[in-house]
């Protein structure tokens, strides 16, 4: 298990990580979410040893993440980077060997991933001659070539076309099913919602929401949308165990707490008039995210300022 | 995987990438060919100068007034080789012939007892006057021997082998010449190659930093090994390239023109290589550390200034100490690690350092190399991951990994 425990890290006055704790188990595909500047990249760089935390610990299978573990880890940095003039296959073999592979194994694995990621015809091209999306595929191959048991990918989906997105999704799922602990950061909440079993949402350097996506949604309750003949006055009469989320001319949306029965609310609405439309739905991940992170003007302005200081 | 294997892997990539560059290969080969050509120049020149001598040996014409007996003819031929004789009436006619610009006669002998030679103009005494003198001397010897009744040994006297000559004392001119030669070439050679390969290392570091691949590397490779691999790789390239450039030419020199190599050059050439390698280790480590502070090639020049200044100081002091290799300041500069590779080589070539000084200065430089490696590794750790604006040395020193 990959475990972040009470992680702290600051850059000058900026506190990037502020007591971050969460875990990713082998076989788990974990979406790592958070607004810009939340500390995702910082946390991942700490995990692969590129930077050192100021406090707290990160462990893999209860041991420290030393060089031996890092060589069993696949990493995709946020700022993509490969040798521009080195050829694709040669580069992957080199990176595989740096991760302790024998040359022949590295060559076979490089060929495998080049084919799997649809780069077959670019095998001998210098990386700089590839399109950005294809460079990104090579970057993924670079993180996979040594068959890691832990994958740490920083925004692997950014800049990919829909087909490449599907390929990336398939590969991540397949790796997770093969028992690899996979964590990746992303801002594409819908994609994460479809793909990941678990998520960790951080804000201002600490975990604000984490766990199994289905459970998180269930714990948030369900939304009930009702439209009846005769207006929305009924929405003022519902009891304390349901909360009105929104009201418009034709109907109202009510949030039912986890486990609550929809029938009493429906009864009240039906007293107003004939039912025109009803649906019961789970909250979207994006809703959970916004709720957990709390997008106030204040935090956004704060972040803009911090970002511009860094640039 | 052992640290050694990792370092070798990184060094290996460095070498392979360089060998892939056509420009690199062709410049190396071209320089090698030019060097071989240069080392053949003395041979070519000597081939032509042999031709000159053959031309010289065409019979010279000497005007003769009166009789020239066999002994005197022999004496003349012993000095000049085969000679054509042009009998003339008197001294007046002989000197007219000598001063006539169209005639090839340059010497006249009057009755076997007087020698006339034409006046040569120009800053130096020409060959004719010298020849005339030696002929006059030979004729005088013949006279003397005849008077002493020893005509039968005239021939032996004229063709006698000189006794062997041995040059004694410390200042064997040939060795001194070799020293000055090696000192001059060595200082330029060391400085040029040091700067060249150090800047190649820095370019490689900036490439890794600029392309951000370094973040992928430090995940799998300890930063110190990454840096060592680069320095080692470039060192191997330097040795390989220098071998290709200089060894064929040196071989040609040794095989074809052995006599042209002054005594003592071999030992000094080896010392040049030794001092180059030590200097390379010191300066390339310094440059690797400094280079990790910047992300763009345009900034490389500025960030390397401290190292460049040190090397320049070594270069100039090295040159200056050719004139005063054993002066106090030369001795001091020979001990100081940044200047030692230049100055100590010069002192060994043209001065007289004790074995203690040479070995001591090497040990000091080795210690400085260890120090440079530690300092460079620390700066490198602090600088290599900070892409963007130039990192301040003090920050890099303090911050280690970011
Ligand atoms: N090298 C650095 N120097 C100074 N500040 C930094 C550095 N790296 C990160 N920070 C700061 O730490 C905070 C967290 O940044 P981080 O890059 O981890 O955020 P993130 O969650 O990855 O954001 P994004 O979604 O925009 O990639 C930010 O305020 C950022 O400005
Ligand atoms: Mg980020």
XYZ file of C-alpha atoms and ligand atoms in Angstrom:
745
model
C 0.000 0.000 0.000
C 1.158 3.510 -0.804
C 0.587 5.620 2.241
C 0.905 9.379 2.600
C 0.981 10.177 6.272
C 0.714 13.702 7.602
C 2.815 15.209 4.825
C 4.089 18.786 5.046
C 5.970 20.770 2.508
C 6.359 24.498 1.988
C 8.103 26.662 -0.590
C 9.152 29.825 1.152
C 5.932 31.276 2.506
C 3.682 29.051 0.419
C 2.422 25.966 2.204
C 1.951 23.406 -0.549
C 1.215 20.370 1.636
C -0.403 20.826 4.994
C -0.817 17.488 6.731
C -1.850 15.389 3.741
C -2.823 11.785 4.515
C -4.345 9.080 2.324
C -3.575 5.660 0.874
C -3.588 3.820 -2.436
C -3.699 0.030 -2.340
C -2.233 -2.374 -4.917
C -4.841 -2.970 -7.610
C -6.482 0.367 -6.872
C -6.951 3.044 -9.501
C -7.080 6.294 -7.593
C -7.994 9.657 -9.085
C -6.057 12.427 -7.386
C -8.084 15.611 -7.564
C -7.884 19.160 -6.368
C -8.040 22.698 -7.690
C -4.973 24.346 -9.218
C -2.314 24.828 -6.618
C -3.857 22.335 -4.217
C -0.550 20.480 -3.947
C -1.105 17.463 -6.193
C 2.125 17.797 -8.105
C 4.050 18.484 -4.935
C 2.630 15.355 -3.296
C 3.470 13.196 -6.297
C 6.983 14.563 -6.572
C 7.467 13.744 -2.906
C 6.203 10.228 -3.570
C 8.809 9.554 -6.266
C 11.626 11.198 -4.330
C 12.135 14.118 -6.670
C 11.611 16.474 -3.747
C 11.751 15.877 -0.033
C 8.835 16.614 2.303
C 9.469 18.884 5.287
C 7.521 16.572 7.545
C 5.477 13.385 7.592
C 6.208 10.239 5.658
C 5.371 8.318 2.526
C 5.661 4.554 2.631
C 5.203 1.714 0.159
C 4.313 -1.675 1.632
C 5.161 -0.229 5.063
C 8.730 0.614 4.071
C 10.337 3.869 3.046
C 10.399 4.803 -0.634
C 14.068 4.245 -1.268
C 15.916 3.862 -4.536
C 14.940 0.200 -4.784
C 11.237 1.091 -4.561
C 11.620 4.043 -6.917
C 13.046 1.736 -9.544
C 9.848 -0.288 -9.287
C 7.815 2.896 -9.700
C 6.566 4.437 -12.910
C 6.419 8.222 -12.945
C 5.003 10.709 -15.390
C 6.051 14.229 -14.418
C 3.705 17.145 -14.909
C 6.302 18.863 -17.076
C 6.837 16.216 -19.719
C 10.433 15.434 -20.413
C 12.368 13.114 -22.682
C 15.653 13.441 -24.540
C 14.503 15.329 -27.651
C 17.127 13.899 -29.975
C 17.037 10.295 -28.793
C 14.941 7.796 -30.737
C 11.791 6.432 -29.186
C 12.798 2.801 -28.825
C 16.361 3.559 -27.819
C 15.154 6.014 -25.211
C 12.709 3.573 -23.681
C 15.395 0.892 -23.507
C 17.736 3.325 -21.792
C 15.105 4.321 -19.230
C 14.251 0.669 -18.669
C 17.889 -0.123 -18.009
C 18.173 2.777 -15.584
C 15.335 1.042 -13.742
C 17.443 -2.083 -13.386
C 16.219 -4.031 -16.392
C 18.463 -6.277 -18.448
C 18.984 -4.884 -21.947
C 17.069 -7.650 -23.721
C 14.082 -7.371 -21.369
C 14.068 -3.611 -21.736
C 14.120 -3.908 -25.536
C 11.236 -6.396 -25.557
C 9.202 -4.305 -23.155
C 9.872 -1.105 -25.093
C 8.657 -2.763 -28.302
C 5.592 -4.066 -26.501
C 4.556 -0.645 -25.221
C 5.359 1.098 -28.489
C 2.929 -1.261 -30.224
C 0.347 -1.163 -27.466
C 0.272 2.635 -27.506
C 0.039 2.852 -31.273
C 3.518 4.222 -31.898
C 4.676 1.282 -34.012
C 5.784 3.348 -36.993
C 7.593 5.967 -34.892
C 9.865 3.560 -33.092
C 13.039 4.951 -34.677
C 12.078 8.611 -34.828
C 13.725 11.131 -32.559
C 11.208 12.146 -29.913
C 11.330 15.803 -30.970
C 9.812 14.859 -34.340
C 6.641 13.462 -32.763
C 3.420 15.380 -32.222
C 2.684 16.500 -28.687
C 0.099 13.778 -28.169
C 2.465 11.113 -29.425
C 5.232 12.436 -27.208
C 2.799 11.982 -24.372
C 2.275 8.369 -25.377
C 6.027 7.877 -25.286
C 6.015 9.508 -21.884
C 3.461 6.960 -20.699
C 5.529 4.164 -22.201
C 8.517 5.547 -20.308
C 6.636 5.171 -17.059
C 5.552 1.623 -17.923
C 8.564 0.114 -19.635
C 10.078 -1.389 -16.484
C 6.796 -3.019 -15.439
C 6.387 -1.026 -12.223
C 4.322 -2.083 -9.241
C 3.427 1.510 -8.446
C 2.363 4.158 -10.973
C 2.379 7.865 -10.179
C 1.097 9.894 -13.122
C 0.700 13.644 -13.046
C -2.141 14.688 -15.363
C -1.654 11.860 -17.864
C -4.827 12.809 -19.749
C -4.064 16.429 -20.430
C -3.583 17.152 -24.106
C -4.858 13.792 -25.375
C -7.412 13.345 -28.156
C -10.461 11.136 -27.427
C -8.839 8.059 -28.953
C -5.656 8.496 -27.004
C -7.773 9.121 -23.914
C -9.416 5.737 -24.411
C -6.054 4.044 -24.884
C -4.736 5.703 -21.733
C -7.855 4.700 -19.766
C -7.563 1.103 -20.928
C -3.924 0.899 -20.015
C -4.491 2.342 -16.544
C -7.385 -0.024 -15.877
C -5.412 -2.975 -17.147
C -2.446 -2.092 -14.931
C -4.675 -1.720 -11.890
C -6.276 -5.101 -12.610
C -2.799 -6.556 -12.831
C -2.277 -5.482 -9.216
C -0.423 -2.222 -9.726
C -1.243 0.650 -7.383
C -2.113 3.504 -9.744
C -2.594 7.121 -8.764
C -3.051 9.870 -11.286
C -4.014 13.503 -11.005
C -6.578 15.059 -13.280
C -8.958 17.933 -13.705
C -11.356 15.869 -15.870
C -13.834 14.918 -13.176
C -16.255 13.061 -15.441
C -13.494 10.905 -16.778
C -12.258 10.156 -13.267
C -15.789 9.354 -12.215
C -16.113 6.754 -14.976
C -12.660 5.300 -14.573
C -11.737 5.279 -10.919
C -12.916 3.197 -8.077
C -11.470 5.609 -5.552
C -10.565 9.278 -5.429
C -8.600 11.539 -3.145
C -9.572 15.191 -3.317
C -7.193 17.689 -1.794
C -7.418 21.387 -1.257
C -4.788 23.713 0.162
C -2.513 20.801 0.859
C -4.874 18.603 2.844
C -7.339 15.834 2.053
C -10.901 17.103 1.927
C -12.623 14.062 0.448
C -11.409 10.544 -0.113
C -12.482 6.965 -0.630
C -14.619 4.777 -2.848
C -16.467 6.871 -5.425
C -19.743 4.935 -5.178
C -19.737 5.123 -1.403
C -18.930 8.812 -1.442
C -21.843 9.433 -3.752
C -24.158 7.287 -1.695
C -23.140 9.017 1.504
C -23.985 12.347 -0.054
C -27.569 11.166 -0.639
C -29.671 11.266 -3.789
C -31.330 14.078 -5.671
C -35.029 13.921 -6.344
C -36.392 16.100 -9.146
C -40.162 16.531 -9.148
C -42.456 18.461 -11.490
C -46.177 18.581 -10.712
C -49.192 20.297 -12.196
C -49.889 23.337 -10.056
C -46.568 24.985 -9.229
C -43.847 24.462 -6.641
C -45.505 25.606 -3.450
C -45.332 21.991 -2.193
C -41.574 22.364 -1.799
C -42.098 24.599 1.221
C -44.074 21.887 2.986
C -41.550 19.022 2.966
C -40.139 17.923 6.308
C -36.713 18.220 7.880
C -35.330 14.938 6.480
C -35.020 16.394 2.987
C -33.425 19.600 1.778
C -34.560 21.692 -1.160
C -31.631 22.306 -3.457
C -33.260 24.352 -6.188
C -36.641 25.599 -7.293
C -37.670 26.887 -10.728
C -41.026 27.648 -12.457
C -41.915 24.059 -13.265
C -40.414 22.030 -10.458
C -37.992 21.611 -7.579
C -34.965 19.473 -6.731
C -34.726 17.947 -3.298
C -31.700 16.309 -1.702
C -32.528 13.111 0.143
C -30.130 12.130 2.939
C -28.401 8.733 2.590
C -30.916 5.912 3.133
C -33.955 8.213 3.202
C -37.150 7.100 1.518
C -38.426 9.153 -1.409
C -42.082 8.264 -0.829
C -42.975 10.955 1.799
C -41.648 13.735 -0.437
C -43.528 12.341 -3.421
C -46.724 12.236 -1.345
C -46.424 15.896 -0.414
C -45.774 16.886 -4.030
C -48.676 14.801 -5.299
C -51.047 16.616 -2.945
C -50.316 19.725 -5.034
C -51.260 18.161 -8.345
C -50.675 15.478 -10.968
C -47.048 14.244 -11.303
C -45.509 15.431 -14.592
C -41.922 14.273 -14.174
C -39.871 12.504 -11.498
C -36.268 11.342 -11.417
C -33.992 10.137 -8.741
C -30.271 10.532 -9.343
C -26.946 10.206 -7.613
C -24.811 13.322 -7.286
C -22.057 13.752 -9.850
C -18.461 13.613 -8.714
C -18.077 17.225 -9.795
C -20.730 18.154 -7.303
C -18.979 16.309 -4.508
C -15.763 17.978 -5.572
C -17.188 21.492 -5.523
C -18.836 20.851 -2.253
C -15.661 19.536 -0.657
C -13.361 22.153 -2.076
C -15.681 25.128 -1.669
C -14.957 27.426 -4.590
C -15.087 30.844 -3.050
C -13.738 33.872 -4.873
C -11.290 34.194 -2.077
C -9.456 30.921 -2.615
C -9.307 31.464 -6.353
C -7.857 34.947 -5.991
C -5.395 33.615 -3.510
C -4.237 30.973 -5.884
C -3.886 33.369 -8.807
C -1.643 35.478 -6.712
C 0.470 32.559 -5.588
C 0.778 31.237 -9.119
C 1.886 34.562 -10.528
C 4.511 34.834 -7.839
C 5.973 31.515 -8.865
C 6.120 32.361 -12.574
C 22.053 -2.367 -9.533
C 25.364 -1.088 -8.382
C 26.299 2.562 -8.475
C 29.123 1.686 -10.848
C 26.747 0.113 -13.353
C 24.464 3.121 -13.231
C 27.340 5.518 -13.756
C 28.608 3.423 -16.663
C 25.140 3.314 -18.190
C 24.898 7.097 -18.092
C 28.437 7.539 -19.365
C 27.666 5.029 -22.124
C 24.673 7.016 -23.339
C 26.764 10.160 -23.351
C 29.396 8.470 -25.541
C 26.885 6.841 -27.894
C 24.976 10.052 -28.457
C 28.207 11.863 -29.273
C 29.344 9.153 -31.678
C 26.035 9.483 -33.469
C 26.857 13.066 -34.435
C 28.300 13.075 -37.938
C 29.823 16.489 -37.362
C 31.712 15.199 -34.334
C 33.044 12.151 -36.201
C 34.116 14.097 -39.260
C 35.818 16.925 -37.395
C 37.726 14.368 -35.360
C 38.812 12.450 -38.450
C 39.678 15.648 -40.278
C 41.854 16.896 -37.444
C 43.503 13.485 -37.240
C 44.328 13.578 -40.952
C 45.629 17.135 -40.699
C 47.845 16.144 -37.783
C 49.260 13.202 -39.736
C 49.844 15.574 -42.627
C 51.635 18.009 -40.360
C 53.835 15.292 -38.951
C 54.840 14.304 -42.471
C 55.937 17.833 -43.394
C 59.533 17.356 -42.158
C 59.851 14.212 -44.268
C 58.498 15.929 -47.334
C 60.783 18.895 -46.763
C 63.799 16.643 -46.319
C 62.963 14.788 -49.532
C 63.084 18.106 -51.342
C 66.231 19.214 -49.593
C 67.956 15.992 -50.635
C 67.101 17.044 -54.177
C 68.758 20.380 -53.397
C 71.937 18.651 -52.396
C 71.885 16.613 -55.577
C 71.682 19.886 -57.488
C 74.527 21.186 -55.338
C 76.640 18.242 -56.235
C 76.602 19.046 -59.895
C 80.227 19.914 -60.642
C 81.084 23.430 -59.548
C 83.245 25.484 -61.817
C 86.491 26.909 -60.472
C 88.719 29.182 -62.465
C 92.404 28.198 -62.341
C 95.376 30.382 -63.118
C 98.556 28.445 -63.623
C 99.024 24.834 -62.529
C 97.105 22.824 -59.922
C 98.860 19.609 -58.910
C 97.125 16.372 -57.900
C 97.394 16.939 -54.162
C 95.742 20.340 -54.455
C 93.063 19.043 -56.801
C 92.271 16.366 -54.232
C 92.133 18.968 -51.514
C 89.682 21.003 -53.554
C 87.479 18.021 -54.343
C 87.484 16.921 -50.719
C 85.868 20.246 -49.893
C 83.607 20.795 -52.900
C 82.916 17.401 -54.451
C 83.452 17.012 -58.175
C 84.834 20.195 -59.706
C 85.130 21.472 -63.269
C 88.231 23.516 -63.916
C 88.193 26.530 -66.154
C 91.788 27.553 -66.975
C 92.210 31.318 -67.369
C 95.176 33.490 -68.335
C 95.780 35.632 -65.290
C 94.415 37.120 -62.086
C 92.805 39.956 -64.014
C 90.858 37.536 -66.234
C 89.866 35.425 -63.206
C 88.384 38.343 -61.294
C 86.510 39.504 -64.370
C 85.022 36.044 -64.698
C 84.059 36.051 -61.011
C 82.241 39.370 -61.177
C 80.465 38.582 -64.431
C 76.841 37.955 -63.379
C 76.334 35.486 -66.242
C 79.172 33.148 -65.338
C 78.741 30.261 -62.907
C 82.293 30.562 -61.643
C 82.430 31.582 -57.995
C 85.989 30.792 -57.058
C 89.388 31.171 -58.578
C 92.707 29.683 -57.528
C 95.877 31.448 -58.503
C 98.947 29.173 -58.838
C 97.647 26.979 -56.051
C 98.501 29.599 -53.416
C 95.867 32.273 -53.581
C 92.070 32.082 -53.479
C 89.703 34.608 -54.994
C 86.041 34.666 -54.188
C 83.313 36.975 -55.361
C 81.827 39.446 -52.881
C 78.275 38.496 -51.802
C 75.796 41.104 -50.707
C 73.121 40.654 -48.088
C 72.920 40.551 -44.307
C 74.545 37.175 -43.902
C 77.843 35.779 -45.028
C 76.940 33.605 -48.001
C 78.104 30.034 -48.602
C 80.831 31.061 -51.073
C 82.954 32.887 -48.555
C 82.742 29.892 -46.214
C 83.749 27.548 -48.999
C 86.619 29.790 -49.975
C 87.877 29.840 -46.415
C 87.830 26.093 -46.027
C 89.531 25.669 -49.379
C 92.161 28.180 -48.408
C 92.659 26.237 -45.203
C 92.936 22.917 -47.049
C 95.480 24.346 -49.475
C 97.501 25.699 -46.579
C 97.469 22.259 -44.945
C 98.740 20.728 -48.198
C 101.525 23.290 -48.311
C 102.474 22.572 -44.725
C 102.533 18.824 -45.205
C 104.636 19.106 -48.358
C 107.124 21.338 -46.627
C 107.296 18.820 -43.787
C 107.837 16.024 -46.300
C 104.635 14.229 -45.450
C 102.946 14.432 -48.870
C 101.823 10.798 -48.635
C 99.349 11.534 -45.841
C 97.804 14.564 -47.533
C 94.813 12.518 -48.655
C 94.256 11.037 -45.162
C 94.490 14.415 -43.515
C 91.985 15.916 -45.920
C 89.380 13.174 -45.386
C 89.922 12.522 -41.681
C 86.869 11.648 -39.536
C 86.415 14.154 -36.742
C 86.510 12.889 -33.153
C 83.153 12.367 -31.506
C 81.763 15.462 -29.806
C 79.818 15.211 -26.580
C 77.763 18.034 -25.145
C 78.052 18.196 -21.360
C 76.204 20.144 -18.682
C 72.482 20.406 -17.809
C 71.569 22.632 -20.707
C 71.470 20.131 -23.483
C 70.160 22.482 -26.160
C 68.066 19.754 -27.726
C 66.317 18.922 -24.493
C 65.861 22.568 -23.699
C 64.224 23.049 -27.052
C 61.914 20.077 -26.386
C 60.963 21.607 -23.050
C 60.038 24.951 -24.510
C 58.127 23.269 -27.305
C 56.093 21.054 -24.973
C 55.502 23.878 -22.497
C 54.039 26.125 -25.171
C 51.978 23.497 -26.933
C 50.944 21.790 -23.685
C 49.513 24.917 -22.069
C 47.444 25.742 -25.142
C 46.384 22.119 -25.542
C 45.287 21.708 -21.937
C 43.436 25.004 -21.846
C 41.657 24.516 -25.159
C 40.509 20.972 -24.504
C 39.507 21.731 -20.908
C 37.265 24.561 -21.994
C 35.890 22.581 -24.917
C 34.874 19.483 -22.999
C 33.673 21.389 -19.947
C 31.320 23.360 -22.153
C 30.123 20.130 -23.772
C 29.247 18.804 -20.315
C 27.378 21.956 -19.475
C 25.437 21.761 -22.740
C 24.434 18.203 -21.897
C 23.272 19.214 -18.442
C 21.277 22.124 -19.795
C 19.707 19.852 -22.378
C 18.507 17.494 -19.653
C 17.288 20.338 -17.539
C 15.661 22.265 -20.350
C 13.893 19.199 -21.710
C 12.806 18.284 -18.158
C 13.935 14.715 -18.693
C 15.998 15.154 -15.570
C 12.907 14.736 -13.392
C 12.449 11.302 -14.880
C 16.114 10.503 -14.297
C 16.380 11.569 -10.672
C 13.452 9.315 -9.902
C 15.631 6.312 -10.768
C 19.189 7.569 -10.364
C 20.841 9.272 -7.393
C 21.871 12.750 -8.423
C 25.547 12.169 -7.647
C 25.651 9.169 -9.954
C 23.933 11.130 -12.672
C 26.576 13.826 -12.466
C 29.477 11.378 -12.226
C 28.174 9.527 -15.266
C 28.122 12.678 -17.323
C 31.603 13.747 -16.277
C 32.983 10.262 -16.859
C 31.251 9.916 -20.216
C 32.610 13.190 -21.476
C 36.050 12.267 -20.112
C 35.977 9.046 -22.125
C 34.960 11.012 -25.195
C 37.828 13.426 -24.572
C 40.346 10.596 -24.261
C 38.940 8.801 -27.288
C 38.861 11.907 -29.413
C 42.358 12.962 -28.376
C 43.595 9.447 -29.160
C 42.122 9.525 -32.642
C 43.406 13.033 -33.231
C 46.962 12.692 -31.959
C 48.068 9.063 -31.836
C 48.258 8.447 -35.609
C 50.329 11.598 -36.056
C 52.573 10.690 -33.124
C 53.048 7.207 -34.573
C 54.021 8.640 -37.935
C 56.505 10.937 -36.241
C 58.055 8.104 -34.257
C 58.232 5.725 -37.212
C 59.214 8.072 -40.019
C 60.880 11.004 -38.381
C 62.337 9.578 -35.256
C 65.441 11.815 -35.397
C 63.273 14.904 -35.574
C 61.762 14.281 -32.135
C 63.965 16.046 -29.623
C 65.061 13.945 -26.664
C 62.750 14.213 -23.638
C 59.569 14.903 -25.604
C 58.123 11.464 -24.849
C 58.229 11.916 -21.084
C 56.778 15.410 -21.335
C 53.995 14.276 -23.669
C 52.952 11.724 -21.065
C 53.014 14.434 -18.400
C 50.831 16.627 -20.602
C 48.223 13.867 -20.759
C 48.416 13.315 -16.990
C 47.992 17.008 -16.216
C 45.210 17.292 -18.737
C 43.267 14.449 -17.120
C 43.706 15.895 -13.641
C 42.746 19.352 -14.856
C 39.787 17.927 -16.737
C 38.475 16.178 -13.626
C 38.758 19.365 -11.588
C 37.301 21.785 -14.104
C 34.583 19.541 -15.509
C 33.230 18.908 -12.022
C 33.216 22.624 -11.287
C 31.436 23.292 -14.556
C 28.913 20.497 -13.977
C 27.966 22.061 -10.650
C 27.736 25.557 -12.079
C 25.929 24.401 -15.208
C 23.124 22.885 -13.159
C 22.116 26.380 -12.072
C 20.829 27.475 -15.475
C 18.229 26.132 -17.882
C 19.105 27.869 -21.144
C 22.241 27.601 -23.281
C 22.487 31.415 -23.493
C 23.069 31.548 -19.770
C 25.828 28.969 -19.741
C 28.614 31.394 -20.554
C 27.765 33.703 -17.670
C 27.301 31.012 -15.064
C 30.626 29.387 -15.956
C 32.570 32.624 -15.534
C 34.200 31.662 -12.207
C 35.571 28.425 -13.661
C 36.624 30.131 -16.888
C 38.475 32.814 -14.951
C 40.388 30.209 -12.954
C 41.355 28.330 -16.089
C 42.367 31.556 -17.813
C 44.518 32.443 -14.827
C 46.172 29.038 -15.105
C 46.692 29.576 -18.812
C 48.352 32.979 -18.473
C 50.432 32.121 -15.432
C 51.471 28.937 -17.225
C 52.649 30.931 -20.209
C 54.400 33.522 -18.077
C 56.260 30.885 -16.110
C 57.883 29.525 -19.269
C 60.225 32.510 -18.847
C 60.706 31.970 -15.100
C 59.809 28.400 -14.244
C 61.541 28.394 -10.899
C 60.589 31.840 -9.647
C 58.717 31.942 -6.351
C 55.416 32.833 -7.990
C 55.764 29.940 -10.421
C 56.456 27.573 -7.566
C 53.389 28.829 -5.688
C 51.154 28.622 -8.762
C 52.467 25.113 -9.309
C 51.119 24.120 -5.914
C 47.683 25.746 -6.274
C 45.203 23.209 -7.712
C 43.433 25.488 -10.238
C 46.705 26.585 -11.835
C 48.770 23.436 -11.195
C 47.854 21.577 -14.417
C 49.285 24.442 -16.472
C 52.140 25.705 -14.345
C 53.449 22.348 -13.123
C 53.636 21.053 -16.680
C 55.633 24.146 -17.660
C 57.899 23.760 -14.650
C 58.544 20.126 -15.515
C 59.238 21.045 -19.119
C 61.528 24.040 -18.703
C 62.184 24.323 -14.979
C 63.549 22.109 -12.322
C 60.881 21.080 -9.786
C 61.765 18.421 -7.231
C 59.929 15.099 -7.273
C 58.351 16.159 -3.987
C 56.912 19.261 -5.608
C 55.499 17.328 -8.559
C 53.909 14.564 -6.502
C 52.820 16.966 -3.774
C 51.084 19.212 -6.248
C 49.353 16.173 -7.778
C 48.128 15.004 -4.389
C 46.849 18.484 -3.617
C 45.050 18.596 -6.949
C 43.526 15.164 -6.309
C 42.228 16.411 -2.972
C 40.836 19.480 -4.710
C 39.127 17.175 -7.212
C 37.423 15.317 -4.377
C 36.392 18.659 -2.905
C 35.135 19.880 -6.276
C 33.148 16.653 -6.695
C 31.439 17.084 -3.320
C 30.712 20.760 -3.855
C 29.526 20.210 -7.424
C 27.267 17.352 -6.355
C 25.702 19.529 -3.705
C 25.110 22.451 -6.053
C 23.881 20.039 -8.707
C 21.369 18.508 -6.302
C 20.092 21.953 -5.454
C 20.058 23.274 -8.985
C 19.202 20.488 -11.361
C 15.458 20.314 -10.678
C 14.818 24.024 -10.608
C 13.921 24.746 -14.166
C 13.405 28.335 -15.177
C 15.279 31.346 -13.926
C 18.917 30.975 -12.998
C 19.264 29.555 -9.499
C 21.399 31.473 -7.053
C 24.451 29.556 -5.993
C 23.746 30.115 -2.318
C 20.194 28.815 -2.625
C 21.299 25.729 -4.506
C 23.975 25.129 -1.896
C 21.508 25.340 0.953
C 18.445 23.710 -0.514
C 19.708 20.357 -1.825
C 16.777 18.532 -3.480
C 14.603 21.554 -4.249
N 9.137 24.735 -7.053
C 8.253 25.515 -6.428
N 8.644 26.706 -5.930
C 7.766 27.498 -5.291
N 6.489 27.200 -5.098
C 6.027 26.041 -5.575
C 6.883 25.142 -6.270
N 6.162 24.059 -6.618
C 4.914 24.280 -6.174
N 4.818 25.459 -5.553
C 3.608 26.023 -4.924
O 3.019 25.020 -4.148
C 1.620 25.027 -4.318
C 1.144 23.673 -4.791
O 1.568 23.516 -6.116
P 1.334 22.184 -6.956
O 2.097 22.324 -8.217
O 1.634 21.017 -6.106
O -0.213 22.255 -7.249
P -1.107 21.308 -8.164
O -2.155 20.766 -7.306
O -0.280 20.342 -8.891
O -1.711 22.373 -9.161
P -2.144 22.208 -10.689
O -3.453 21.544 -10.716
O -2.231 23.604 -11.159
O -1.064 21.426 -11.365
C 1.300 26.143 -5.266
O 0.932 27.268 -4.534
C 2.592 26.398 -5.978
O 2.674 27.734 -6.316
Mg 0.150 20.014 -10.817
